[in-house]
Each structure stands twice: as structure tokens, then as C-alpha cells.
Short mmCIF file of C-alpha atoms in Angstrom, two decimals:
data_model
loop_
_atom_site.label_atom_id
_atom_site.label_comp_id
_atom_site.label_asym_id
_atom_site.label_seq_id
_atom_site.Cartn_x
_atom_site.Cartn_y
_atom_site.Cartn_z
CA UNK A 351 43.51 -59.51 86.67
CA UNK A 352 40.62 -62.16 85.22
CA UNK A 353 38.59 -60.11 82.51
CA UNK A 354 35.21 -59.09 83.74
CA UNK A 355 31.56 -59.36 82.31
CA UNK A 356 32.05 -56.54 80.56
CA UNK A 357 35.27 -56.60 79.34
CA UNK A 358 33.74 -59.99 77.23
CA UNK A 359 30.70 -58.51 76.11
CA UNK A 360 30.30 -58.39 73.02
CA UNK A 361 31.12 -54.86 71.04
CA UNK A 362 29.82 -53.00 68.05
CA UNK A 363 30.78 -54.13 64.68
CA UNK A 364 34.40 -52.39 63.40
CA UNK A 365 35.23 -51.29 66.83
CA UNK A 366 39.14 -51.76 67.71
CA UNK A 367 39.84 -51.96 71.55
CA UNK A 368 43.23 -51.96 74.05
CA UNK A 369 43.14 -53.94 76.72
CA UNK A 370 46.21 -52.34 79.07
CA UNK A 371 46.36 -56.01 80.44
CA UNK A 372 44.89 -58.37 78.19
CA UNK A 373 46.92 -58.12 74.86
CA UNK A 374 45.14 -57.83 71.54
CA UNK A 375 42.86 -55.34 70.04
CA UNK A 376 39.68 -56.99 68.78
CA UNK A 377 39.30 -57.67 64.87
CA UNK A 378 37.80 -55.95 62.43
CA UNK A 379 34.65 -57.71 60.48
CA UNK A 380 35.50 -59.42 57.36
CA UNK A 381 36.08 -57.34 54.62
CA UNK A 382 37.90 -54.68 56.48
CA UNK A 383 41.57 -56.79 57.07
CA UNK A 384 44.67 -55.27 55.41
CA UNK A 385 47.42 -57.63 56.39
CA UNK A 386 50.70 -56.40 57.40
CA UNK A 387 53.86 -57.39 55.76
CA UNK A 388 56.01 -57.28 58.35
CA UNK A 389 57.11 -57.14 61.93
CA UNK A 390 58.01 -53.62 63.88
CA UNK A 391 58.51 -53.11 67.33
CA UNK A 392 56.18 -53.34 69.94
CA UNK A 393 56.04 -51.20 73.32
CA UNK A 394 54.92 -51.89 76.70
CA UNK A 395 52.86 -49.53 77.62
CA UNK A 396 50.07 -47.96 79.16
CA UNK A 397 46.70 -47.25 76.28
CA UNK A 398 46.58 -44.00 76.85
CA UNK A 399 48.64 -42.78 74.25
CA UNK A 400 47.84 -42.44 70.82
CA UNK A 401 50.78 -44.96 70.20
CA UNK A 402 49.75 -47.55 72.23
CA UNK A 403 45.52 -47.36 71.97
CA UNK A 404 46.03 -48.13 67.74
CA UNK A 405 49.12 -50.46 68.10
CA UNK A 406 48.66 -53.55 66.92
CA UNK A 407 50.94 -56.95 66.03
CA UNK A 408 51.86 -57.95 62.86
CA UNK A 409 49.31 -60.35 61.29
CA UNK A 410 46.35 -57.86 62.90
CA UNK A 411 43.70 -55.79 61.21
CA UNK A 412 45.05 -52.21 60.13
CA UNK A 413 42.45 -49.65 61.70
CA UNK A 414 39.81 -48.11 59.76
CA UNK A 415 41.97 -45.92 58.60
CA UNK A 416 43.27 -48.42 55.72
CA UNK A 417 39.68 -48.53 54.68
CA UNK A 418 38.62 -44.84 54.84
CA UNK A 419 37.37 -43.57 51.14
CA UNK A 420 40.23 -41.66 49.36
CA UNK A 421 37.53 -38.46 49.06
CA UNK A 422 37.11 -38.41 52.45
CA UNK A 423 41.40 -38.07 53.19
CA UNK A 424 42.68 -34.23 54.05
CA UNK A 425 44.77 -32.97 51.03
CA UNK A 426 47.89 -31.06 52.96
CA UNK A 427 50.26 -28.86 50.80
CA UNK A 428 53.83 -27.77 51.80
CA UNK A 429 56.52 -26.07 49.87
CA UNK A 430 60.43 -26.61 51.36
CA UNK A 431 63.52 -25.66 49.74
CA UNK A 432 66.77 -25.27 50.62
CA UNK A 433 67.41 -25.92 54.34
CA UNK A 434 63.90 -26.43 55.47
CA UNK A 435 63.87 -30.41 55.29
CA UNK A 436 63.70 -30.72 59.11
CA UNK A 437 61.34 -28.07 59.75
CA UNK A 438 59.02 -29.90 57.23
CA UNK A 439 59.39 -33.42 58.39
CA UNK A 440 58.26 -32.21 61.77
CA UNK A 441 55.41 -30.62 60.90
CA UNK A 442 53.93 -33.51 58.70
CA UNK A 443 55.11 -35.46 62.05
CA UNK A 444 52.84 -33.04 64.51
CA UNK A 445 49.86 -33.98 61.46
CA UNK A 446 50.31 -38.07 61.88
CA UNK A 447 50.68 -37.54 65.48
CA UNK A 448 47.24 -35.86 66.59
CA UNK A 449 45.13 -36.58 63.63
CA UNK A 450 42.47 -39.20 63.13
CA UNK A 451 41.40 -39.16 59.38
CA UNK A 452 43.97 -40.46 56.56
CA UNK A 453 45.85 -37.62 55.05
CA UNK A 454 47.20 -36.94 51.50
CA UNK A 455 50.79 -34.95 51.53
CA UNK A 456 51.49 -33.10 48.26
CA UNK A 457 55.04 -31.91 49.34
CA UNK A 458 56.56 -30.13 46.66
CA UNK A 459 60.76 -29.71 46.68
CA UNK A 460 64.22 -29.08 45.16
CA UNK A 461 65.05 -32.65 43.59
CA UNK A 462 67.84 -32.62 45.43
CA UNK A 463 65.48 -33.02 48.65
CA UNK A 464 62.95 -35.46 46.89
CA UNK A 465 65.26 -38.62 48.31
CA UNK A 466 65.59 -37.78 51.49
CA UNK A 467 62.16 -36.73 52.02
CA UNK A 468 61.44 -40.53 50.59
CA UNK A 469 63.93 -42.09 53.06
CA UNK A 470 62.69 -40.22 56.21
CA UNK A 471 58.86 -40.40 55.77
CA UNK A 472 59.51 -44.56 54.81
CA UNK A 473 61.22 -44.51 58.00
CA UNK A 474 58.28 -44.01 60.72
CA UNK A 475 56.23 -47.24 62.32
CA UNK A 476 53.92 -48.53 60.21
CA UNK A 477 51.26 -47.53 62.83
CA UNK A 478 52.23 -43.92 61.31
CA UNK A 479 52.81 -44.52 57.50
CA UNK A 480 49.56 -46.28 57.40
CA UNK A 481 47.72 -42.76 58.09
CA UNK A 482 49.08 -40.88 55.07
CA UNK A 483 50.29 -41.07 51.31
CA UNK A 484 52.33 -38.52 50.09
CA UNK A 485 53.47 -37.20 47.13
CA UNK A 486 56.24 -35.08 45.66
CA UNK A 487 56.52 -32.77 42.63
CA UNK A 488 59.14 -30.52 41.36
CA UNK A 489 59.25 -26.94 41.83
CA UNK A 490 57.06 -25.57 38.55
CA UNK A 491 55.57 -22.21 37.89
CA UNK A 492 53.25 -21.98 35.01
CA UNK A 493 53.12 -18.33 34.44
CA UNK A 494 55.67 -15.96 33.46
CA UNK A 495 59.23 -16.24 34.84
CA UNK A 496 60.41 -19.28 36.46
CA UNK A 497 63.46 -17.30 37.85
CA UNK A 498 61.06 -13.92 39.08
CA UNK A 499 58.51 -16.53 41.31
CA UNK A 500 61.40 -18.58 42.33
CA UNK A 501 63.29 -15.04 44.18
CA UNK A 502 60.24 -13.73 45.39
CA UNK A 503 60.13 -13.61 48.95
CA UNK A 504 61.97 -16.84 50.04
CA UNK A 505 63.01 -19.39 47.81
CA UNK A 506 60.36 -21.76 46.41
CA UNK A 507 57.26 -19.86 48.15
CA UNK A 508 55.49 -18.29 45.74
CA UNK A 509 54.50 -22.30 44.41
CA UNK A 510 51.53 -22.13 46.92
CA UNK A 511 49.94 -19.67 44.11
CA UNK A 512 49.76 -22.16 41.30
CA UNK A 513 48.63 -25.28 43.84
CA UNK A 514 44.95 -24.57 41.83
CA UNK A 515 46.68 -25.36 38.84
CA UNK A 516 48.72 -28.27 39.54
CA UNK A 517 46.55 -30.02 41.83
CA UNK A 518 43.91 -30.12 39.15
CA UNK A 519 42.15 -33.51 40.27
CA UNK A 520 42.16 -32.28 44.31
CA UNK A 521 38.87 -30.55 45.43
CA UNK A 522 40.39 -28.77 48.69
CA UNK A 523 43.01 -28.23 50.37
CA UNK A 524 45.31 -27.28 53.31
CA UNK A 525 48.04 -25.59 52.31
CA UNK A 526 50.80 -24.92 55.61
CA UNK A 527 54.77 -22.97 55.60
CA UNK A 528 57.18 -25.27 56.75
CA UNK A 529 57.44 -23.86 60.15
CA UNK A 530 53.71 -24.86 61.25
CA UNK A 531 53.18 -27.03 64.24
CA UNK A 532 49.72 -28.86 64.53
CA UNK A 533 48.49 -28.70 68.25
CA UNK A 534 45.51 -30.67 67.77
CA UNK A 535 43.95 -33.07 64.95
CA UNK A 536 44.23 -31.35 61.61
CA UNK A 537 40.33 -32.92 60.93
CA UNK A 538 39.50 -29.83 63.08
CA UNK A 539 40.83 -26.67 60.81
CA UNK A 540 39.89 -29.45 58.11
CA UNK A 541 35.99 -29.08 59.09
CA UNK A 542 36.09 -25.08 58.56
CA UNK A 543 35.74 -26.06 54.70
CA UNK A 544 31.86 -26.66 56.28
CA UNK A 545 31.50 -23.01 56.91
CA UNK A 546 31.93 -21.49 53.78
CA UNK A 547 28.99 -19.65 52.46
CA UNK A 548 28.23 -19.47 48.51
CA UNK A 549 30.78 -17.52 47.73
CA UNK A 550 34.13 -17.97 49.34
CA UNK A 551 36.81 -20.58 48.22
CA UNK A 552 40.22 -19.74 50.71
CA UNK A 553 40.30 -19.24 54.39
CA UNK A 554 42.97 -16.94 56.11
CA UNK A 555 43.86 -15.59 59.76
CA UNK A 556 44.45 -12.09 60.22
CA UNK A 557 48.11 -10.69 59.58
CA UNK A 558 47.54 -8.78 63.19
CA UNK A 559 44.70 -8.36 65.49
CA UNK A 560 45.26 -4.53 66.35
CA UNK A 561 45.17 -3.23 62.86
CA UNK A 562 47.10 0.52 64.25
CA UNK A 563 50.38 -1.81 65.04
CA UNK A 564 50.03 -4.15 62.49
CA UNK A 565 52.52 -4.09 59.17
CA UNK A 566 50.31 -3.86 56.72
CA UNK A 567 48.13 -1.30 57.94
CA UNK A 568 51.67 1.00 58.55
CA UNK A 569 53.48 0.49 55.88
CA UNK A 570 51.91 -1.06 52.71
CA UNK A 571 52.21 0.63 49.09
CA UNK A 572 49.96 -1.59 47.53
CA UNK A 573 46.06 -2.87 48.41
CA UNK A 574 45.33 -5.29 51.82
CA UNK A 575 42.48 -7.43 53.10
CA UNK A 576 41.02 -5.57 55.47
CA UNK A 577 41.72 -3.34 58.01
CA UNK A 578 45.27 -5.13 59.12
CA UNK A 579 45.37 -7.97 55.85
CA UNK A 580 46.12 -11.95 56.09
CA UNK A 581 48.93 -14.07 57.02
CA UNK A 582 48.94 -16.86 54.10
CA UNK A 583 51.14 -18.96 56.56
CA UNK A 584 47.97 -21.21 57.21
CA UNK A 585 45.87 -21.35 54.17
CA UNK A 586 42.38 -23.46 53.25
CA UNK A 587 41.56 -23.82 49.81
CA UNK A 588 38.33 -25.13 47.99
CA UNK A 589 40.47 -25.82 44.70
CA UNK A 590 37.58 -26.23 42.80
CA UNK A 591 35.86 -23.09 43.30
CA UNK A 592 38.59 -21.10 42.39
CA UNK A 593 39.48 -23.11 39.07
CA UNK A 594 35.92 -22.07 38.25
CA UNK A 595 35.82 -18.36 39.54
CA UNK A 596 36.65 -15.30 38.12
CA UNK A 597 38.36 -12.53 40.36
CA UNK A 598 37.67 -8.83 40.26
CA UNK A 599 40.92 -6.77 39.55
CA UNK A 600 42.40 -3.79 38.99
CA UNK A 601 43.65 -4.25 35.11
CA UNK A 602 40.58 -5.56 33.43
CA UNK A 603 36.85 -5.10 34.34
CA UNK A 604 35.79 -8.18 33.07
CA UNK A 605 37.72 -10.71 35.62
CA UNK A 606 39.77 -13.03 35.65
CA UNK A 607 40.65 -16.89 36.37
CA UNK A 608 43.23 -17.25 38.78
CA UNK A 609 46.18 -18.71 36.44
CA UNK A 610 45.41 -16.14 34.06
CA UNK A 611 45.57 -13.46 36.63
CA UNK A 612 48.79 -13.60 38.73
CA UNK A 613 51.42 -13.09 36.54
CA UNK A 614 49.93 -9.80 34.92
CA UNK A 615 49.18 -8.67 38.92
CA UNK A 616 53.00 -9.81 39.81
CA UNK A 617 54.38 -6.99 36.78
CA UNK A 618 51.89 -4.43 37.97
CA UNK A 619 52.69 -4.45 41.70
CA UNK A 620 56.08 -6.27 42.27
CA UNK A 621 58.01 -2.91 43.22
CA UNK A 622 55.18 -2.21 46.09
CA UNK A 623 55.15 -6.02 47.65
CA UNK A 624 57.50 -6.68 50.59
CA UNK A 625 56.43 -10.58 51.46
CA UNK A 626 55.90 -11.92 48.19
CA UNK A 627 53.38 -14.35 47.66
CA UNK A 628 51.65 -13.34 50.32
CA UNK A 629 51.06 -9.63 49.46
CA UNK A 630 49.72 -11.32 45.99
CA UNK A 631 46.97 -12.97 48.18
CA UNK A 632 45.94 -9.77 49.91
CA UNK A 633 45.73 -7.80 46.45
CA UNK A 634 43.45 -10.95 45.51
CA UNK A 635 41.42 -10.38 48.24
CA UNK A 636 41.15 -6.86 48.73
CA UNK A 637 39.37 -6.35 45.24
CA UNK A 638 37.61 -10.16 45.88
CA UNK A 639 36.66 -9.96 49.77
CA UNK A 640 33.46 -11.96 50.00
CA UNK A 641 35.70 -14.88 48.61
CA UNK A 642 37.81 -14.95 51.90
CA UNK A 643 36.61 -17.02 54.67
CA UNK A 644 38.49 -14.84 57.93
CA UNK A 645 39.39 -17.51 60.63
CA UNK A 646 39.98 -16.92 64.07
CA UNK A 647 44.08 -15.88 65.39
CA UNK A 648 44.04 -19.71 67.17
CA UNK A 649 44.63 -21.35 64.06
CA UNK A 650 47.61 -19.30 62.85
CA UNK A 651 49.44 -18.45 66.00
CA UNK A 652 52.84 -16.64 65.78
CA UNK A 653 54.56 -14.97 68.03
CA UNK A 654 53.80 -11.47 67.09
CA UNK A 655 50.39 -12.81 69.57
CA UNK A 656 52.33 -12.67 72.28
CA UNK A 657 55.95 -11.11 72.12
CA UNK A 658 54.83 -7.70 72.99
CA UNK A 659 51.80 -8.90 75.25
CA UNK A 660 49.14 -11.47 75.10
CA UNK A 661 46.59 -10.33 71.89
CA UNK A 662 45.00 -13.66 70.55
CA UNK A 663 41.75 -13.99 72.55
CA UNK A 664 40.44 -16.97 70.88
CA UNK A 665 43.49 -18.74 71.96
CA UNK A 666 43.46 -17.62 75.26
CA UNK A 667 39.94 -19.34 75.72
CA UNK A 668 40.73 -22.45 73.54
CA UNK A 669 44.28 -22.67 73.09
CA UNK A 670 47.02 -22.50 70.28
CA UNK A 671 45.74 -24.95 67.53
CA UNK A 672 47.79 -24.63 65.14
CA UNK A 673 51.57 -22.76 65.75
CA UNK A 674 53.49 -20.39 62.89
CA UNK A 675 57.10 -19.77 64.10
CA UNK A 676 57.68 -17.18 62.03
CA UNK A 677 60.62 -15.06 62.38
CA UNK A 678 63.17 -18.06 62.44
CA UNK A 679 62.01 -18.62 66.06
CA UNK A 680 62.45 -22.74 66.15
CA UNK A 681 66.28 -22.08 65.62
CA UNK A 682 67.22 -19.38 67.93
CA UNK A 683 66.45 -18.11 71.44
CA UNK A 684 63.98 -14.80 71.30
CA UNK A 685 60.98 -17.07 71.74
CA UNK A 686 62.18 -20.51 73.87
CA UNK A 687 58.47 -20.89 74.57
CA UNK A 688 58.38 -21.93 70.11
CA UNK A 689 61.85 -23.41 70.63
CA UNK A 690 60.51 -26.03 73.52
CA UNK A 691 57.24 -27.02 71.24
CA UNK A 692 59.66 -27.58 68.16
CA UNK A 693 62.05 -29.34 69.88
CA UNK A 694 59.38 -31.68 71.81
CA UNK A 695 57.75 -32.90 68.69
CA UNK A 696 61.04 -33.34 66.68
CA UNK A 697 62.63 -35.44 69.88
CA UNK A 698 59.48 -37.45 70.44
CA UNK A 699 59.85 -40.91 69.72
CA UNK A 700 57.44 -41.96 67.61
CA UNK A 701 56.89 -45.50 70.02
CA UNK A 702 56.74 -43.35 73.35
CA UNK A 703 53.99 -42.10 75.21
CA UNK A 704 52.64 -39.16 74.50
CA UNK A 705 52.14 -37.96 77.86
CA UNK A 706 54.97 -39.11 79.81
CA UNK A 707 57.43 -38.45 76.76
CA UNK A 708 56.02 -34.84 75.34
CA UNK A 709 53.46 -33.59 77.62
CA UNK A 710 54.98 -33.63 80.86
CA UNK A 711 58.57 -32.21 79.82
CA UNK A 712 57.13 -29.30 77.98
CA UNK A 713 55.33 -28.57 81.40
CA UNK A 714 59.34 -28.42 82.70
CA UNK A 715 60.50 -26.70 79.82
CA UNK A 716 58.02 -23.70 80.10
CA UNK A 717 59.38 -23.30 83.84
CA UNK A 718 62.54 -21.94 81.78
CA UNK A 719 60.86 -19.47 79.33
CA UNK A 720 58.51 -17.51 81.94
CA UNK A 721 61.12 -14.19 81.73
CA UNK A 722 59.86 -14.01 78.27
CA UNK A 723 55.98 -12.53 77.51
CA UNK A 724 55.10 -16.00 75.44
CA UNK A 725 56.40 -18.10 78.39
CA UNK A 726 54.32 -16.44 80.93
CA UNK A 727 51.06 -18.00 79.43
CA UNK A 728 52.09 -21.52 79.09
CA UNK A 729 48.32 -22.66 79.37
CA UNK A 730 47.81 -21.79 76.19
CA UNK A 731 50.35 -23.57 74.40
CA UNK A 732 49.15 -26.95 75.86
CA UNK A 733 45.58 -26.94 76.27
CA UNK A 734 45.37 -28.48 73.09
CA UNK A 735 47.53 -30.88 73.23
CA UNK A 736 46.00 -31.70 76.44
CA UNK A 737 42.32 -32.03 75.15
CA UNK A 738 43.75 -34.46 72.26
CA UNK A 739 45.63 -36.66 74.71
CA UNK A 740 42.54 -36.90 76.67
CA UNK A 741 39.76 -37.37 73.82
CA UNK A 742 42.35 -40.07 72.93
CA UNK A 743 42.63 -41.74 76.33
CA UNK A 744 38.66 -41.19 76.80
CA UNK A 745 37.79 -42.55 73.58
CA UNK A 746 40.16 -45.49 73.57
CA UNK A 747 40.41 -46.72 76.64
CA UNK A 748 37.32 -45.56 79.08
CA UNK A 749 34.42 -45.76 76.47
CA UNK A 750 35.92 -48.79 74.97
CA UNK A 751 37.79 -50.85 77.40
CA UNK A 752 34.82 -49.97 80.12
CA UNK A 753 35.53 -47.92 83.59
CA UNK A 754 35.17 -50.47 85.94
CA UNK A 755 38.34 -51.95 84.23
CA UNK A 756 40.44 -48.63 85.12
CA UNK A 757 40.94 -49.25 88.73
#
């Protein structure tokens, strides 16, 4: 149909629009073009998908997130060895998918990985690669026995301890396992760095919400956080703070920095720690708690919140934000309500529409998974993904396009 008055007015500077039926999005002022090198496909579709609202043709402006400061991208950490390439890949693909700001990836890997992880990532649209940079390093400990922090726990895992240490020029950080999902933007958990007081420099979710059947507060030998300890499955880091702090302990009085500190607490407890790393973190913690930032069970959701009956409150009101399939759950059938939400973001092509093409079969795939306790509260496995569709489509299309244009 003819454009209308207001679908010609003129708009704010740096604002990109899509027209459903009119073609282009608008430029960006001088100054803010990045020119694309080549052609990629094009879909025909409707602007409400994340796909289609920041498409644009070869030859057109990038969108602002080409021209975003590099202090102002998210810093995201993973650590994947042996078979965990697809698992990882899908994650960082649930973080391009949803998020807004440009991200850094610090992925660090076997070098027998590092090529493929190249290939595959090199491999999305351009509409994707232009929202990240990654990076990846070699599996390095820089305290005590390579071979020790390479067995403990599983393989690789205990390099989230010395990310301070290696990622000496980063200020702060998101550090994720391999099996995390993001359910919405990952500038959300991103803004929690905001609530720190004074004193803390690492965010964590509880380990369990009902500390008398949790595992730690059962059948740990050694010191927890709290009254039912921390998962370090989701972990937020303010780098710098805690290069510069020193930790309370129980081997000297005087404190310690962190890369002098985790080797000596490794010797002294490693024949009381079940889960590695992560057991490290809570003896950190337990002598250091006003460092710990505790957020809420929504942004480290596993199924342990709702295998033996619905306990993650925050999640129930807002929904899952970010998902930990722990337990191997992706890859098997105890928890098909995990299996459905890995398997739609892995399948989704990357050109589709988010609604018609994710959205809308994981509403048909929960039908199958309501015998289980997870699959009988599918609402809160997609009300985040449905507030992110519809900021999107609100954002893009109504506020920009106009609403006497969506007839």
C-alpha cells in the first residue's frame, strides 16, 4: 500500500527502521557507515523477528552495533573440552540471538577444537557475526599442577579460576558452563554488575533453594556459602576488584590475592571437594561472604528447580532467564522439557523467524513433556523468550514503523 504521512516523516537521527512493505531500512548519519563486503541471503519476511527488523542489503549501514565503544561490549567466558563443541556453539548462538549490545567471547579450548570453533562461528550471517568478536586461548593454569587442575572435576573446568589472571586487560565478566541457554538478552544479567555494593566482586545463584535437601548442606566435608552454597554454573565477575583484593582464609591471617591463594587452598582441601572448581569458590566465599553478590534462582535455572516439584519462585513470576542443563539433560530423556529448548535453538535457522520457527514449536513440543514435573509448567520456560520477541517486535516495528501502518 502507498506510504502514509507518517511513514515519511522524518525520524530521529541514527534510528534504523523496517518497513514490512516498503524495502529498506533508513541510513545511518554520516560517520556511522561500515560498508559490507559482501552479499548474503536475504529473507522475505515479516519485521517481527529479530532477523528480519536488523536485516539489511549489502551496500547498507551496519547497525549501531558496529559503532558501539569496545568498553561498553559484554566480556562472556566459556571453557569446552572434549566433546562439548556443540553444546558451546549453541549457547554463544542463544547470546547473538536475544541480545542487543556487542559481545566479546573469550572461549578457551583443546587446540584440537580451536579450528572448528573458527570455522563454525565464521559461518553465521553477517547480521550475527557483526554482534560479537571472539577470541580463543589455550587451556593454561598458572599455579601448581597443570595435570591436578586439568582432572579436577571435568576436564578443562577448573580454567574459570585463573580467568582473573589471564584476562588481565578485561574489567568484568560473564563467565557461563557450556550447557547454559540464554532465554533473554544477556545485557540483562549483564546490568546486575550495577548492584554491587563496595565490597563484592562475583555474583552467584544458590546451589539449592531448600537448604535441608540441598547437597551441600547434606553432605559437604569442607566449608560452603551459606546455608545451601553456590552453583558456579553462571558466574559474574568484576575482574578488577578481585586482581586488587585480598581474601580472608584459613592458612594465613594476613590474606591473600586470588592467584596466590588457590593452589595452596586446592592441597589443603582437595580430599574433601566433590565438584571441583566449584567447591574452591564456596571455600572462597564462605571465609569472604560480603564479596558475593547472591542472585536470584531465575538466572541459573537447572532442573533440580523443578524435577522433584516446582521450587524457583522468582522464575515462576518472571520466567527462566537463563537455563543450566546440568546433569547431561540436553542429551538424554529425564528432562524433555531441557531437551526441546536445546534442540529449538540448535535447529533454528539463523534466517527464520523467530516466532513462527522457535516459538510456536516449543509451544507443541511441551504438549509432549507434561508427564514429567518440568513439563507441567511450560509458562515458565517461555515467558522470556516471549517478552524478548515482543520488546523486539514493539520496538522495531510499532514504535518505529508507526501503528497506523500495522493494519
Amino acid at each position: 500500500r502507498p506510504p502514509t504521512a507518517s511513514s515519511t516523516a522524518p525520524r530521529p537521527a541514527g534510528s534504523q527502521i523496517w518497513v514490512p512493505d516498503r524495502g529498506q531500512p533508513q541510513a545511518l548519519p554520516p560517520g556511522r557507515q561500515v560498508t559490507d563486503p559482501g552479499p548474503r541471503p536475504r529473507t522475505a519476511c515479516l519485521g517481527i523477528a529479530l532477523t528480519c527488523i536488523l536485516s539489511r542489503r549489502p551496500g547498507e549501514p551496519r547497525s549501531f552495533h558496529a559503532v558501539l565503544p569496545p568498553k561498553l561490549w559484554i566480556h562472556l567466558a566459556v571453557v569446552a573440552c572434549g566433546n562439548r563443541l556443540e553444546e558451546t556453539l549453541v549457547m554463544l548462538k542463544s547470546a547473538v540471538l536475544f541480545s542487543h549490545r556487542k559481545m566479546h567471547f573469550h572461549i578457551f579450548t583443546e587446540e584440537s577444537l580451536k579450528p572448528e570453533f573458527d570455522k563454525q562461528l565464521q559461518q553465521w550471517p553477517d547480521l550475527y557475526t557483526e554482534k560479537f568478536v571472539h577470541r580463543i586461548y589455550p587451556i593454561t593454569f598458572s599455579a601448581g599442577n597443570p595435570q591436578e587442575w586439568r582432572k579436577l572435576f571435568k576436564p578443562c573446568a577448573a580454567q574459570r579460576l585463573f580467568l582473573p589472571v589471564i584476562l588481565k586487560d578485561v574489567d568484568s565478566l560473564l563467565y557461563v558452563d557450556t550447557d547454559v541457554l540464554f532465554l533473554r538478552p544477556v545485557d540483562d544479567i549483564w546490568k546486575l554488575l550495577r548492584q554491587f555494593n563496595s565490597t563484592q566482586l562475583a555474583a552467584m545463584a544458590p546451589e539449592h533453594e531448600i537448604p535441608k535437601i540441598g547437597w551441600y548442606s547434606r553432605f559437604a566435608q569442607h566449608p560452603f556459602y551459606g546455608s545451601a552454597g553456590v552453583n558456579s554454573g553462571v558466574m559474574l565477575m568484576n575482574l578488577t576488584r578481585i586482581r586488587s583484593a585480598r581474601f580472608k582464609n584459613s592458612m594465613i591471617p594476613t590474606g591473600l590475592a586470588w592467584d596466590d591463594m588457590l593452589y595452596p587452598l586446592y592441597q589443603k582441601y582437595k580430599n574433601a571437594i566433590t565438584w571441583g572448581d566449584q567447591d574452591l569458590l564456596n571455600i572462597i566465599f564462605y571465609f569472604n561472604p560480603e564479596r558475593l553478590y547472591v542472585f536470584p534462582c531465575h538466572w541459573n535455572y537447572r532442573p533440580d528447580h523443578c524435577m522433584y516439584g516446582s521450587n524457583c519462585k522468582r522464575a515462576e513470576l518472571e520466567g527462566v532467564s537463563v537455563l543450566h542443563g546440568n546433569r547431561g539433560v540436553y542429551h538424554d530423556d529425564k528432562q524433555p522439557t531441557f531437551k526441546a529448548l536445546y534442540e529449538a535453538i540448535r535447529d533454528f535457522p539463523f534466517q527464520d523467524n523467530l516466532f513462527q520457527s522457535m516459538y510456536y514449536p516449543l509451544q507443541l513440543k511441551f504438549l509432549e513433556t507434561v508427564h514429567t514435573l518440568c513439563g507441567r509448567i511450560p509458562q515458565v520456560f517461555l515467558k522470556q523468550i516471549e517478552k524478548t520477541m515482543k520488546r523486539a517486535y514493539e520496538k522495531h516495528v510499532i514504535m518505529h514503523v508507526g501503528p497506523n501502518q500495522m493494519r
